[in-house]
XYZ file of C-alpha atoms in Angstrom:
765
model
C 9.755 -17.327 -25.913
C 7.274 -17.172 -22.995
C 8.809 -18.557 -19.808
C 6.807 -19.699 -16.794
C 7.408 -16.363 -15.095
C 6.104 -14.429 -18.085
C 2.915 -16.543 -18.130
C 2.358 -15.635 -14.461
C 2.960 -11.948 -15.143
C 0.666 -11.978 -18.153
C -2.147 -13.676 -16.198
C -1.725 -11.308 -13.254
C -1.756 -8.304 -15.555
C -4.934 -9.494 -17.325
C -6.737 -10.085 -13.996
C -5.703 -6.648 -12.746
C -6.902 -4.965 -15.938
C -10.174 -6.887 -15.861
C -10.768 -5.676 -12.324
C -9.904 -2.110 -13.272
C -12.209 -2.201 -16.319
C -14.984 -3.251 -13.857
C -15.601 -6.518 -15.669
C -16.126 -7.955 -12.186
C -19.109 -5.802 -11.254
C -20.503 -4.792 -7.883
C -17.884 -6.734 -5.998
C -15.472 -4.131 -4.738
C -13.821 -6.486 -2.248
C -13.289 -9.081 -4.980
C -11.682 -6.480 -7.225
C -9.379 -5.333 -4.432
C -8.471 -8.940 -3.618
C -7.693 -9.741 -7.253
C -5.607 -6.597 -7.731
C -3.706 -7.164 -4.470
C -3.003 -10.788 -5.375
C -1.966 -9.799 -8.889
C 0.409 -7.173 -7.536
C 1.968 -9.670 -5.110
C 2.384 -12.247 -7.893
C 4.041 -9.623 -10.090
C 6.413 -8.559 -7.300
C 7.503 -12.094 -6.381
C 7.897 -13.121 -10.010
C 9.959 -10.017 -10.780
C 12.254 -10.803 -7.852
C 12.643 -14.387 -9.116
C 13.493 -13.222 -12.642
C 16.021 -10.702 -11.311
C 17.722 -13.273 -9.098
C 17.907 -15.748 -11.984
C 19.403 -13.159 -14.325
C 22.048 -12.100 -11.805
C 22.992 -15.725 -11.137
C 23.306 -16.375 -14.863
C 25.498 -13.328 -15.440
C 27.720 -14.131 -12.432
C 28.619 -17.502 -13.999
C 30.522 -15.871 -16.845
C 31.166 -12.322 -15.574
C 34.864 -13.007 -14.943
C 35.383 -14.005 -18.585
C 33.987 -10.788 -20.083
C 35.864 -8.350 -17.867
C 38.890 -7.887 -20.118
C 39.717 -7.569 -23.801
C 40.519 -10.995 -25.330
C 39.888 -13.239 -28.379
C 36.414 -14.764 -28.514
C 34.203 -16.893 -30.753
C 30.444 -16.491 -30.509
C 27.168 -17.478 -32.095
C 23.780 -15.771 -32.058
C 20.656 -14.878 -34.024
C 20.392 -11.393 -35.545
C 17.360 -9.469 -34.258
C 18.403 -5.945 -35.224
C 21.065 -4.215 -37.290
C 22.408 -0.713 -37.893
C 24.232 0.113 -41.113
C 26.328 3.256 -41.648
C 28.882 4.221 -44.282
C 31.822 2.751 -42.375
C 30.428 -0.128 -40.312
C 27.599 -2.587 -39.678
C 26.449 -3.281 -36.118
C 24.523 -6.503 -35.461
C 22.441 -7.232 -32.359
C 22.494 -10.948 -31.488
C 20.265 -12.940 -29.137
C 20.144 -16.624 -28.116
C 23.925 -16.321 -27.809
C 26.749 -18.700 -26.992
C 30.363 -17.571 -26.672
C 33.630 -19.441 -26.256
C 36.638 -18.216 -24.276
C 39.665 -20.414 -23.588
C 37.901 -23.475 -25.075
C 34.953 -23.175 -22.651
C 31.403 -22.430 -23.886
C 28.916 -20.185 -22.068
C 25.365 -19.135 -22.897
C 24.763 -15.445 -22.329
C 22.355 -12.605 -23.032
C 22.638 -10.380 -26.098
C 25.870 -9.369 -27.890
C 26.841 -6.466 -30.150
C 29.011 -7.435 -33.145
C 30.833 -4.855 -35.297
C 31.717 -5.533 -38.959
C 33.429 -3.168 -41.378
C 30.832 -3.995 -44.038
C 28.667 -6.859 -45.302
C 25.099 -8.084 -45.791
C 23.624 -9.976 -42.851
C 19.839 -10.618 -42.962
C 17.810 -10.281 -39.770
C 16.763 -13.668 -38.424
C 19.890 -15.491 -39.568
C 22.181 -17.170 -37.043
C 25.849 -16.277 -37.450
C 29.097 -17.636 -36.045
C 31.935 -15.120 -35.710
C 35.323 -14.687 -34.114
C 36.833 -11.415 -32.999
C 37.995 -9.465 -29.967
C 35.766 -9.228 -26.897
C 35.424 -5.653 -25.625
C 33.950 -5.445 -22.106
C 31.396 -2.734 -21.410
C 33.019 0.072 -19.443
C 31.779 1.338 -16.096
C 31.767 4.967 -14.968
C 35.114 6.080 -13.545
C 33.923 9.300 -11.898
C 30.621 10.713 -10.689
C 28.476 11.931 -13.544
C 30.246 9.862 -16.202
C 28.364 7.600 -18.593
C 28.043 4.025 -17.311
C 28.089 1.964 -20.487
C 27.735 -1.308 -18.605
C 24.554 -0.258 -16.780
C 23.082 1.231 -19.961
C 23.550 -1.919 -22.018
C 22.595 -4.252 -19.161
C 19.131 -2.684 -19.284
C 19.097 -3.718 -22.952
C 20.285 -7.210 -21.928
C 23.574 -6.769 -23.820
C 26.609 -8.323 -22.128
C 29.569 -7.255 -24.283
C 30.788 -6.168 -27.726
C 32.751 -8.066 -30.343
C 34.901 -5.931 -32.641
C 37.255 -6.775 -35.515
C 34.737 -9.538 -36.240
C 35.220 -12.151 -38.972
C 32.348 -14.305 -40.195
C 32.823 -18.069 -39.763
C 29.364 -19.222 -40.767
C 25.774 -18.137 -41.378
C 22.651 -20.278 -41.480
C 18.942 -20.323 -40.628
C 15.916 -18.540 -42.054
C 15.609 -14.835 -42.778
C 12.994 -12.799 -40.911
C 11.423 -11.351 -44.057
C 9.068 -9.042 -42.143
C 11.968 -7.394 -40.300
C 14.076 -7.260 -43.475
C 11.302 -5.518 -45.427
C 10.902 -2.919 -42.689
C 14.673 -2.418 -42.561
C 14.771 -1.908 -46.336
C 11.922 0.616 -46.056
C 13.821 2.488 -43.355
C 16.924 2.647 -45.552
C 14.872 4.051 -48.447
C 13.310 6.645 -46.146
C 16.797 7.733 -45.045
C 17.831 8.325 -48.651
C 14.673 10.367 -49.308
C 15.296 12.604 -46.276
C 18.959 13.079 -47.150
C 18.059 14.081 -50.704
C 15.025 16.311 -50.101
C 15.845 18.040 -46.787
C 18.722 20.116 -45.465
C 21.491 17.988 -43.873
C 20.691 19.128 -40.324
C 16.933 18.617 -40.655
C 17.410 15.269 -42.413
C 19.293 14.022 -39.350
C 16.518 15.282 -37.050
C 13.819 13.647 -39.184
C 15.688 10.336 -39.248
C 15.797 10.425 -35.450
C 12.099 11.301 -35.133
C 10.753 8.790 -37.671
C 13.320 5.973 -37.628
C 15.066 6.286 -34.255
C 18.373 6.602 -36.152
C 20.642 9.305 -34.685
C 23.744 8.426 -36.704
C 23.298 11.462 -38.972
C 22.166 13.842 -36.223
C 24.383 16.907 -35.915
C 25.979 17.032 -32.452
C 25.236 20.750 -32.014
C 21.573 20.244 -32.925
C 21.342 17.298 -30.519
C 22.850 19.392 -27.722
C 20.494 22.295 -28.506
C 17.400 20.073 -28.307
C 18.643 18.531 -25.070
C 19.314 21.916 -23.443
C 15.877 23.117 -24.553
C 14.050 20.165 -23.009
C 13.040 18.833 -26.435
C 15.246 15.741 -26.629
C 12.132 13.537 -26.472
C 11.212 14.551 -30.041
C 14.527 13.173 -31.369
C 13.575 9.592 -30.627
C 10.547 7.473 -31.389
C 8.498 7.893 -28.228
C 4.939 7.498 -27.058
C 4.132 10.917 -28.491
C 5.003 9.744 -31.995
C 3.038 6.503 -31.728
C 0.048 8.274 -30.226
C -0.021 10.721 -33.112
C 0.155 7.949 -35.722
C -2.137 5.471 -33.960
C -4.887 7.813 -32.829
C -4.961 9.777 -36.077
C -5.338 6.634 -38.193
C -7.839 5.018 -35.809
C -10.081 8.066 -35.550
C -9.837 8.739 -39.262
C -11.067 5.236 -40.117
C -13.796 5.361 -37.474
C -15.143 8.619 -38.883
C -15.143 7.097 -42.368
C -17.432 4.305 -41.229
C -14.849 1.734 -40.207
C -15.749 -0.864 -37.577
C -14.028 -1.048 -34.203
C -12.370 -4.280 -35.222
C -11.248 -3.136 -38.678
C -10.048 0.316 -37.610
C -8.365 -1.107 -34.520
C -6.638 -3.889 -36.446
C -5.307 -1.462 -39.045
C -4.190 1.198 -36.511
C -2.614 -1.405 -34.225
C -0.736 -2.999 -37.121
C 0.439 0.416 -38.340
C 1.720 1.382 -34.888
C 3.453 -1.993 -34.482
C 5.194 -1.729 -37.867
C 6.306 1.831 -37.156
C 7.644 0.927 -33.690
C 9.379 -2.202 -35.008
C 10.997 -0.287 -37.871
C 12.381 2.277 -35.423
C 14.011 -0.339 -33.173
C 11.168 -0.954 -30.704
C 12.868 0.866 -27.829
C 11.277 0.777 -24.384
C 9.247 3.989 -24.808
C 7.839 2.667 -28.096
C 6.950 -0.655 -26.474
C 5.216 1.139 -23.608
C 3.202 3.283 -26.017
C 2.261 0.275 -28.170
C 1.001 -1.706 -25.162
C -1.037 1.252 -23.914
C -2.510 1.726 -27.385
C -3.586 -1.923 -27.410
C -5.365 -1.412 -24.087
C -7.119 1.625 -25.554
C -8.301 -0.394 -28.553
C -9.454 -3.234 -26.271
C -11.408 -0.904 -23.994
C -13.018 0.855 -26.963
C -13.921 -2.437 -28.602
C -15.552 -3.751 -25.402
C -17.463 -0.532 -24.854
C -15.549 0.252 -21.672
C -13.919 3.485 -20.603
C -10.156 3.550 -21.071
C -8.168 4.143 -17.891
C -4.738 5.344 -18.954
C -3.215 4.879 -15.487
C -4.248 1.216 -15.407
C -2.897 0.709 -18.919
C 0.367 2.387 -17.884
C 0.727 0.100 -14.842
C -0.023 -3.015 -16.900
C 2.524 -1.979 -19.559
C 5.130 -1.460 -16.842
C 4.495 -4.899 -15.367
C 4.796 -6.613 -18.743
C 8.006 -4.770 -19.629
C 9.665 -5.342 -16.256
C 8.596 -8.983 -16.280
C 10.621 -9.510 -19.428
C 13.586 -7.467 -18.227
C 13.723 -6.266 -14.569
C 16.859 -4.188 -15.283
C 14.700 -1.728 -17.235
C 13.883 -0.204 -13.874
C 17.323 1.468 -14.005
C 17.118 2.479 -17.681
C 16.647 6.237 -18.283
C 14.338 5.694 -21.272
C 11.968 3.571 -19.166
C 11.901 6.041 -16.277
C 11.410 9.110 -18.466
C 8.684 7.445 -20.535
C 6.616 6.350 -17.545
C 7.205 9.576 -15.611
C 6.074 11.703 -18.575
C 2.830 9.752 -19.018
C 2.206 9.908 -15.258
C 2.735 13.646 -15.526
C -0.101 13.829 -18.064
C -2.633 11.429 -16.554
C -1.996 12.192 -12.861
C -0.140 15.450 -12.285
C -1.669 17.370 -15.197
C -5.230 16.315 -14.312
C -4.720 17.053 -10.613
C -3.372 20.522 -11.331
C -6.237 21.191 -13.751
C -8.707 20.076 -11.056
C -7.005 22.375 -8.543
C -6.763 25.479 -10.693
C -9.965 24.848 -12.730
C -8.602 26.719 -15.776
C -11.108 28.672 -17.812
C -9.088 28.670 -21.026
C -7.653 25.795 -23.050
C -4.235 27.522 -23.147
C -3.995 27.527 -19.354
C -5.000 23.864 -19.268
C -2.198 23.046 -21.717
C 0.240 24.985 -19.553
C -0.822 22.984 -16.480
C -0.458 19.700 -18.375
C 3.036 20.713 -19.468
C 3.814 21.756 -15.884
C 2.625 18.339 -14.657
C 5.011 16.591 -17.043
C 7.867 18.813 -15.924
C 7.138 18.220 -12.227
C 7.275 14.463 -12.758
C 10.379 14.398 -14.945
C 12.513 17.213 -13.468
C 14.084 14.981 -10.772
C 15.042 12.488 -13.489
C 16.563 15.272 -15.587
C 18.627 16.318 -12.561
C 19.630 12.711 -11.841
C 20.821 11.927 -15.371
C 21.849 15.324 -16.826
C 22.585 17.328 -13.629
C 21.045 20.497 -15.055
C 17.563 21.628 -16.018
C 16.301 23.622 -19.011
C 14.656 26.605 -17.318
C 12.358 27.509 -20.204
C 11.380 23.943 -21.187
C 7.684 24.432 -20.323
C 7.336 27.381 -22.686
C 9.409 25.821 -25.461
C 7.286 22.664 -25.396
C 4.112 24.740 -25.250
C 5.109 26.615 -28.413
C 6.556 23.760 -30.445
C 4.682 20.568 -29.525
C 1.434 21.616 -31.295
C 3.377 21.390 -34.584
C 4.639 17.895 -33.776
C 1.780 16.123 -35.517
C 2.362 18.096 -38.715
C 6.129 17.512 -38.686
C 5.818 13.791 -38.000
C 2.824 13.199 -40.279
C 4.239 15.082 -43.260
C 7.677 13.563 -42.658
C 6.326 10.030 -42.644
C 3.943 10.504 -45.590
C 6.477 12.460 -47.629
C 9.167 9.857 -46.977
C 6.963 6.898 -47.955
C 5.606 8.583 -51.100
C 9.104 9.731 -51.975
C 10.322 6.145 -52.200
C 8.020 5.719 -55.237
C 7.586 9.265 -56.625
C 10.469 11.609 -55.658
C 8.577 14.716 -56.811
C 5.872 14.113 -54.226
C 8.504 14.000 -51.490
C 9.779 17.414 -52.567
C 6.242 18.837 -52.471
C 5.472 17.473 -49.005
C 8.793 17.603 -47.115
C 9.295 21.352 -47.551
C 6.790 21.920 -44.722
C 8.530 19.811 -42.013
C 11.846 21.193 -43.268
C 10.522 24.722 -42.635
C 9.006 23.798 -39.262
C 12.236 22.196 -38.058
C 14.047 25.406 -38.960
C 11.425 27.206 -36.848
C 12.153 24.743 -34.007
C 15.837 25.616 -34.250
C 15.189 29.362 -34.153
C 12.845 29.127 -31.153
C 15.274 26.929 -29.196
C 18.173 29.239 -30.043
C 16.208 32.307 -28.904
C 15.309 30.771 -25.534
C 18.833 29.436 -24.954
C 20.181 32.957 -25.493
C 18.137 34.187 -22.509
C 19.793 34.485 -19.075
C 19.947 31.313 -16.950
C 18.644 29.092 -19.762
C 20.486 26.167 -18.122
C 20.680 25.738 -14.372
C 23.154 23.236 -12.935
C 21.528 21.341 -10.069
C 23.907 18.468 -9.437
C 22.779 14.930 -8.714
C 19.951 15.276 -6.162
C 20.621 12.038 -4.266
C 18.087 9.549 -2.937
C 17.031 11.512 0.143
C 16.191 14.607 -1.864
C 14.270 12.539 -4.441
C 12.201 10.870 -1.712
C 11.347 14.237 -0.168
C 10.505 15.715 -3.571
C 8.161 12.957 -4.727
C 6.577 12.707 -1.271
C 5.717 16.408 -1.266
C 4.587 16.185 -4.897
C 2.123 13.423 -3.950
C 0.727 15.613 -1.144
C 0.447 18.596 -3.506
C -1.365 16.616 -6.215
C -3.739 15.066 -3.679
C -4.587 18.530 -2.340
C -4.996 19.904 -5.854
C -7.293 17.090 -6.988
C -9.494 17.233 -3.889
C -12.461 19.536 -4.373
C -16.069 19.883 -3.340
C -18.655 18.241 -5.582
C -20.144 20.729 -8.013
C -17.374 23.251 -7.477
C -16.909 25.384 -10.599
C -14.170 27.771 -9.533
C -11.154 27.841 -7.273
C -10.415 30.569 -4.762
C -7.354 32.758 -5.139
C -5.952 31.450 -1.856
C -5.940 27.848 -3.081
C -4.384 28.832 -6.390
C -1.652 30.742 -4.578
C -1.016 27.772 -2.284
C -0.756 25.396 -5.240
C 1.527 27.792 -7.109
C 3.672 28.220 -4.012
C 3.853 24.450 -3.591
C 5.076 24.038 -7.170
C 7.737 26.701 -6.605
C 8.790 24.954 -3.378
C 9.174 21.645 -5.210
C 11.392 23.161 -7.876
C 13.326 24.933 -5.121
C 14.131 21.571 -3.514
C 15.960 20.582 -6.703
C 17.603 23.976 -7.192
C 18.738 24.342 -3.586
C 22.565 24.241 -3.650
C 24.403 21.246 -2.234
C 26.167 21.781 1.067
C 29.868 22.188 0.343
C 32.716 20.960 2.482
C 36.458 20.560 2.031
C 37.292 17.768 -0.406
C 39.827 16.828 -3.077
C 38.780 14.655 -6.022
C 41.555 13.185 -8.173
C 39.582 12.233 -11.266
C 40.286 9.232 -13.433
C 41.068 10.932 -16.738
C 43.176 8.091 -18.090
C 46.786 9.063 -18.769
C 46.697 12.625 -17.516
C 45.763 14.877 -14.614
C 42.502 16.430 -13.479
C 41.928 17.373 -9.826
C 38.990 19.176 -8.215
C 39.392 20.987 -4.896
C 36.613 22.504 -2.822
C 38.051 24.536 0.027
C 36.527 24.606 3.492
C 35.059 28.009 2.493
C 33.237 26.506 -0.488
C 35.605 27.971 -3.124
C 35.870 25.696 -6.196
C 39.291 25.128 -7.739
C 40.614 22.795 -10.435
C 44.147 21.662 -11.260
C 45.133 20.916 -14.871
C 42.627 18.782 -16.805
C 43.739 16.700 -19.754
C 44.510 13.227 -21.062
C 46.561 11.534 -23.757
C 44.507 8.297 -23.661
C 40.864 9.430 -23.337
C 39.306 11.418 -26.167
C 36.871 14.163 -25.191
C 38.098 14.069 -21.598
C 36.771 17.550 -20.840
C 33.369 16.917 -22.414
C 32.736 13.395 -21.148
C 34.662 13.085 -17.871
C 35.532 16.440 -16.293
C 32.451 18.548 -17.090
C 29.875 15.824 -16.220
C 31.680 15.349 -12.899
C 31.489 19.059 -12.101
C 27.807 19.186 -13.016
C 27.042 16.063 -10.981
C 28.695 17.758 -7.991
C 26.524 20.824 -8.555
C 29.564 23.014 -9.301
C 28.193 25.937 -11.336
C 31.542 27.733 -11.636
C 35.252 27.115 -11.092
C 36.658 30.115 -9.259
C 40.336 29.307 -9.922
C 41.681 26.917 -12.551
C 45.400 26.199 -12.062
C 47.524 25.114 -15.044
C 50.796 23.536 -13.939
C 52.178 23.414 -17.536
C 50.836 23.104 -21.061
C 51.475 19.520 -22.117
C 48.360 18.158 -23.863
C 47.665 15.604 -21.122
C 47.211 18.507 -18.697
C 45.231 21.053 -20.739
C 43.238 19.506 -23.620
C 40.273 18.938 -21.299
C 40.402 22.586 -20.229
C 40.442 23.634 -23.889
C 37.241 21.659 -24.491
C 35.541 23.217 -21.482
C 36.465 26.701 -22.675
C 34.705 25.947 -25.973
C 31.598 24.814 -24.073
C 31.366 28.181 -22.245
C 31.452 26.695 -18.759
C 31.934 29.557 -16.227
C 35.509 29.996 -14.984
C 36.581 32.938 -12.829
C 40.378 33.010 -13.159
C 42.987 30.798 -14.825
C 46.291 30.709 -12.920
C 49.699 30.104 -14.557
C 53.182 30.033 -12.980
C 54.998 33.343 -13.456
C 58.326 31.644 -14.195
C 57.016 28.633 -16.115
C 58.024 27.471 -19.577
C 56.631 29.589 -22.406
C 55.844 27.910 -25.728
C 53.275 28.007 -28.532
C 50.801 25.880 -26.541
C 50.808 28.383 -23.688
C 50.272 31.344 -26.002
C 47.406 29.590 -27.784
C 45.739 28.757 -24.465
C 46.137 32.332 -23.222
C 44.452 33.644 -26.369
C 41.519 31.251 -25.940
C 41.097 32.261 -22.290
C 41.100 35.970 -23.148
C 38.635 35.355 -25.981
C 36.237 33.906 -23.400
C 36.588 36.968 -21.173
C 38.277 35.041 -18.347
C 40.892 36.646 -16.108
C 44.490 35.348 -16.132
C 46.705 35.383 -13.051
C 50.453 34.645 -12.971
C 51.573 33.295 -9.619
C 55.137 33.762 -8.390
C 56.947 31.472 -5.982
C 55.986 32.164 -2.335
C 52.842 34.009 -3.418
C 49.552 32.692 -2.048
C 45.849 32.766 -2.753
C 43.966 33.000 0.526
C 40.377 32.339 1.481
C 38.892 32.834 4.937
C 40.270 29.574 6.318
C 42.552 28.158 3.631
C 45.675 29.039 1.706
C 47.253 27.758 -1.499
C 50.888 28.730 -2.114
C 53.094 28.455 -5.189
C 56.469 27.010 -4.124
C 57.902 26.330 -7.604
C 59.216 27.352 -10.124
C 61.346 30.158 -8.756
C 62.941 33.008 -10.685
C 66.453 31.568 -10.279
C 65.691 28.011 -11.431
C 66.690 27.266 -15.055
C 63.506 25.982 -16.767
C 64.431 24.071 -19.945
C 61.132 22.361 -20.823
C 57.444 22.349 -19.907
C 57.706 19.545 -17.338
C 60.593 21.212 -15.527
C 58.542 24.413 -15.297
C 55.518 22.725 -13.709
C 53.829 24.783 -11.022
C 54.006 23.105 -7.596
C 51.273 24.172 -5.189
C 50.908 23.642 -1.446
C 47.342 23.640 -0.122
C 46.832 24.228 3.607
C 43.767 24.178 5.794
C 43.299 23.388 9.456
C 44.923 20.007 10.145
C 45.517 19.190 6.477
C 48.253 19.843 3.884
C 48.353 18.678 0.265
C 50.955 19.037 -2.492
C 50.143 19.251 -6.219
C 53.299 18.527 -8.205
C 52.526 18.608 -11.940
C 55.224 16.754 -13.905
C 58.403 17.786 -12.082
C 61.383 15.405 -12.180
C 64.044 14.383 -9.666
C 66.096 17.490 -10.485
C 63.258 19.797 -9.418
C 62.567 17.632 -6.370
C 66.201 17.954 -5.272
C 65.991 21.736 -5.716
C 62.846 21.882 -3.574
C 64.396 19.641 -0.919
C 67.503 21.839 -0.659
C 65.998 25.316 -1.155
C 62.561 25.012 0.448
C 61.383 24.031 3.882
C 58.969 21.279 2.912
C 56.341 20.274 5.499
C 54.957 16.835 6.215
C 51.843 16.157 4.166
C 48.407 14.645 4.451
C 48.091 14.274 0.666
C 50.672 14.000 -2.107
C 49.789 13.898 -5.815
C 52.492 11.666 -7.290
C 54.701 13.686 -9.644
C 54.555 12.938 -13.369
C 51.916 10.193 -13.002
C 54.194 8.069 -10.807
C 57.224 8.117 -13.116
C 60.524 6.550 -12.017
C 62.192 9.808 -13.111
C 60.270 11.587 -10.345
C 59.116 10.702 -6.811
C 62.649 10.324 -5.470
C 63.335 8.675 -2.135
C 64.808 11.789 -0.479
C 61.837 13.902 -1.579
C 59.246 11.488 -0.183
C 61.236 10.951 3.005
C 60.955 14.654 3.786
C 57.251 14.863 2.878
C 56.180 11.624 4.654
C 52.650 11.837 3.217
C 49.744 9.946 4.693
C 48.200 9.322 1.272
C 49.810 9.252 -2.195
C 47.561 9.348 -5.244
C 48.832 8.259 -8.660
C 46.884 9.591 -11.657
C 47.616 7.484 -14.743
C 45.949 5.269 -17.333
C 45.837 1.490 -17.255
C 48.455 -0.232 -19.450
C 49.889 3.104 -20.589
C 52.876 3.098 -22.948
C 55.054 5.040 -20.500
C 55.112 2.283 -17.884
C 53.554 4.506 -15.202
C 53.645 4.048 -12.309
C 57.283 2.970 -12.174
C 58.433 0.231 -9.798
C 61.073 2.431 -8.132
C 58.606 5.275 -7.601
C 56.038 2.909 -6.084
C 58.697 1.437 -3.789
C 59.600 4.937 -2.525
C 55.944 5.770 -1.882
C 55.351 2.464 -0.103
C 58.344 3.161 2.139
C 57.246 6.631 3.295
C 53.455 6.809 2.812
C 50.654 5.149 4.744
C 48.588 4.419 1.633
C 48.876 4.599 -2.170
C 45.779 5.019 -4.346
C 45.643 4.615 -8.126
C 43.002 6.130 -10.403
C 43.673 3.393 -12.975
C 42.497 0.712 -10.511
C 39.344 2.119 -8.989
C 38.512 5.419 -10.633
C 38.187 8.735 -8.844
C 39.966 9.109 -5.477
C 38.184 11.388 -2.994
C 39.747 12.917 0.108
C 37.378 14.795 2.397
C 37.521 16.377 5.817
C 35.678 14.656 8.662
C 35.341 15.255 12.391
C 37.817 12.448 13.072
C 40.384 13.531 10.453
C 40.301 13.117 6.701
C 38.746 10.188 4.847
C 39.949 8.536 1.629
C 37.427 6.865 -0.659
C 37.765 5.004 -3.935
C 34.945 5.449 -6.497
C 35.015 1.766 -7.405
C 34.503 0.785 -3.741
C 32.320 3.529 -2.226
C 31.610 1.637 1.007
C 35.296 1.235 1.851
C 36.589 4.434 3.434
C 39.758 4.880 5.473
C 40.153 7.736 7.951
C 43.502 9.343 8.829
C 44.231 11.772 11.680
C 44.728 15.493 11.117
C 48.193 17.028 11.207
C 49.360 18.847 14.299
């Protein structure tokens, strides 16, 4: 439904495009005035829409922040069906919590099975699942991702109460066609390539092999696994030009090509990149039909205005940013570089176009993935020319195969073979040295500097004397040097300083330490409540921090909630220098298995005895437990206890020791007062004794545990002891990652959930 704001945006966009197409002739001032006014109208309207959306969400935000029973109603506008579940996308929604009704944005509803036609309105009851926010740097923010799609929450364990309304037969027919295409690909292609083809043609990644997906992402080819502007351009332009050459009229060819592109985009889910490409294609058809030249940059700007007018939160959606940056790389950066270098061969021009795309999108890759594919330019240069064949044959073979299976077999062998070629090329490049380079999150300041310098470089490259047919070697060297400088800004390592990050890994432990010398260390790394903790919480954090290698990884003991994340990271081949175990710890099958895996990866193993230390230039970390004369009866009792010391700061890492071990340490060891204390055994009542904490008198205690865990951590007695002898207690379950860093005034404590609130404590004497 078109709201008043969307009418304003549409009118402003049309006026701006008219001015850009020079429909208002010989009146340059009038064109500038119209475009300036249109831009101002777009800006003010976008701000109004954003404010209205935030106000609307705030009215019911408190009711969707926790898991609870809910009843809701909405109209189905999209659905995804797999073997084990059906996911429905609802709009025009109303939900009821505690007998109060609220209207909201879109909702995701999960059913075990069932037939639910698109267009129907359904009433369901189930359990409301709030969208989760990131708990550590680098982690996936589900809430932000779905907010850009205007989805407020999920409903699982859903039961249908009622269904009514009319079916959207157009959408249902396209959905049925998509399902038939899936069956054709699964039957006629290899399992891996069928999953790739389903992603390319239908935008369905449910059957995509995780290793293949990772390989494409690391190669810089992830854009081919989703329906993007490249796909729509291939389909639209090929059909349009084919009909024009066969004598078709502008109107007839344009109507057919536009309808074909719309149906294809709609069938694939009409994601933001597909919508952008469809709008730009319509502008191309309009310009061609009116006998005007098509300005791709104007069409791109108009598409952006229309998309953001409908949903301002798209501005923070990775798909939107990547799509627009890639097109800008072609129409601005690629053309400017070509004008600067004046390439004599088509191959060099293609290389410059690919380089333009990479220059525009590299900062986004660093911001969202924290590493860059070093050979992406060359991989795209080799493989993208085959994209039209793969997509065209895949689409034609799939459609014909729904009627005549033999034709599918005759046609789909070619894309099947080409996708195997894609896999081999990507594998070969990824086997080369430095195929992936961890950059870390660049931050706003670095992004501003990068894009500012890029604008200067492109302006210099595009500026040339009229009639110039060649470029001097000096200018080419300057442009090449400028491109290298830009990439260097992203690759330049982050400045390291002393900090401790107690990650939120759920019910478990995972602590990163950067010493004042810049040495990277990690303590434990596992969870009993979060699956894939190493893959989805620990490793993304390290990459976001720009940590390319962990020099020392300390393992206090081998309970699963302390090592299963490390085991995942070992399988992912992340660089680790040395893994450190306690010399007198508890030996069991888990320890032996972990040692074998470490040795298989060619990583050194060090066994640290009590009173032995690892020293850097300014810091020292000492093992104070277990000792040779302490009777270790289980893994927890044999936890390695480490004391970290640097100028004015001391921290204690305790593993899962109990009161018995704490009493031993209190009696046998001269324990110092602490700046930082990692609560033993996740804040258990069977640890963190009063006498132990009285001796340590820590400034800050940090409890690492999961919310609503079945162990009852942290215990009331343990919390009472910490409150009595510590200045502050921080909990990962409440606000996510806890960071402690050195400052000029002392050391600062920051909670990830409240980044602006930071408390500073004095250094130790």
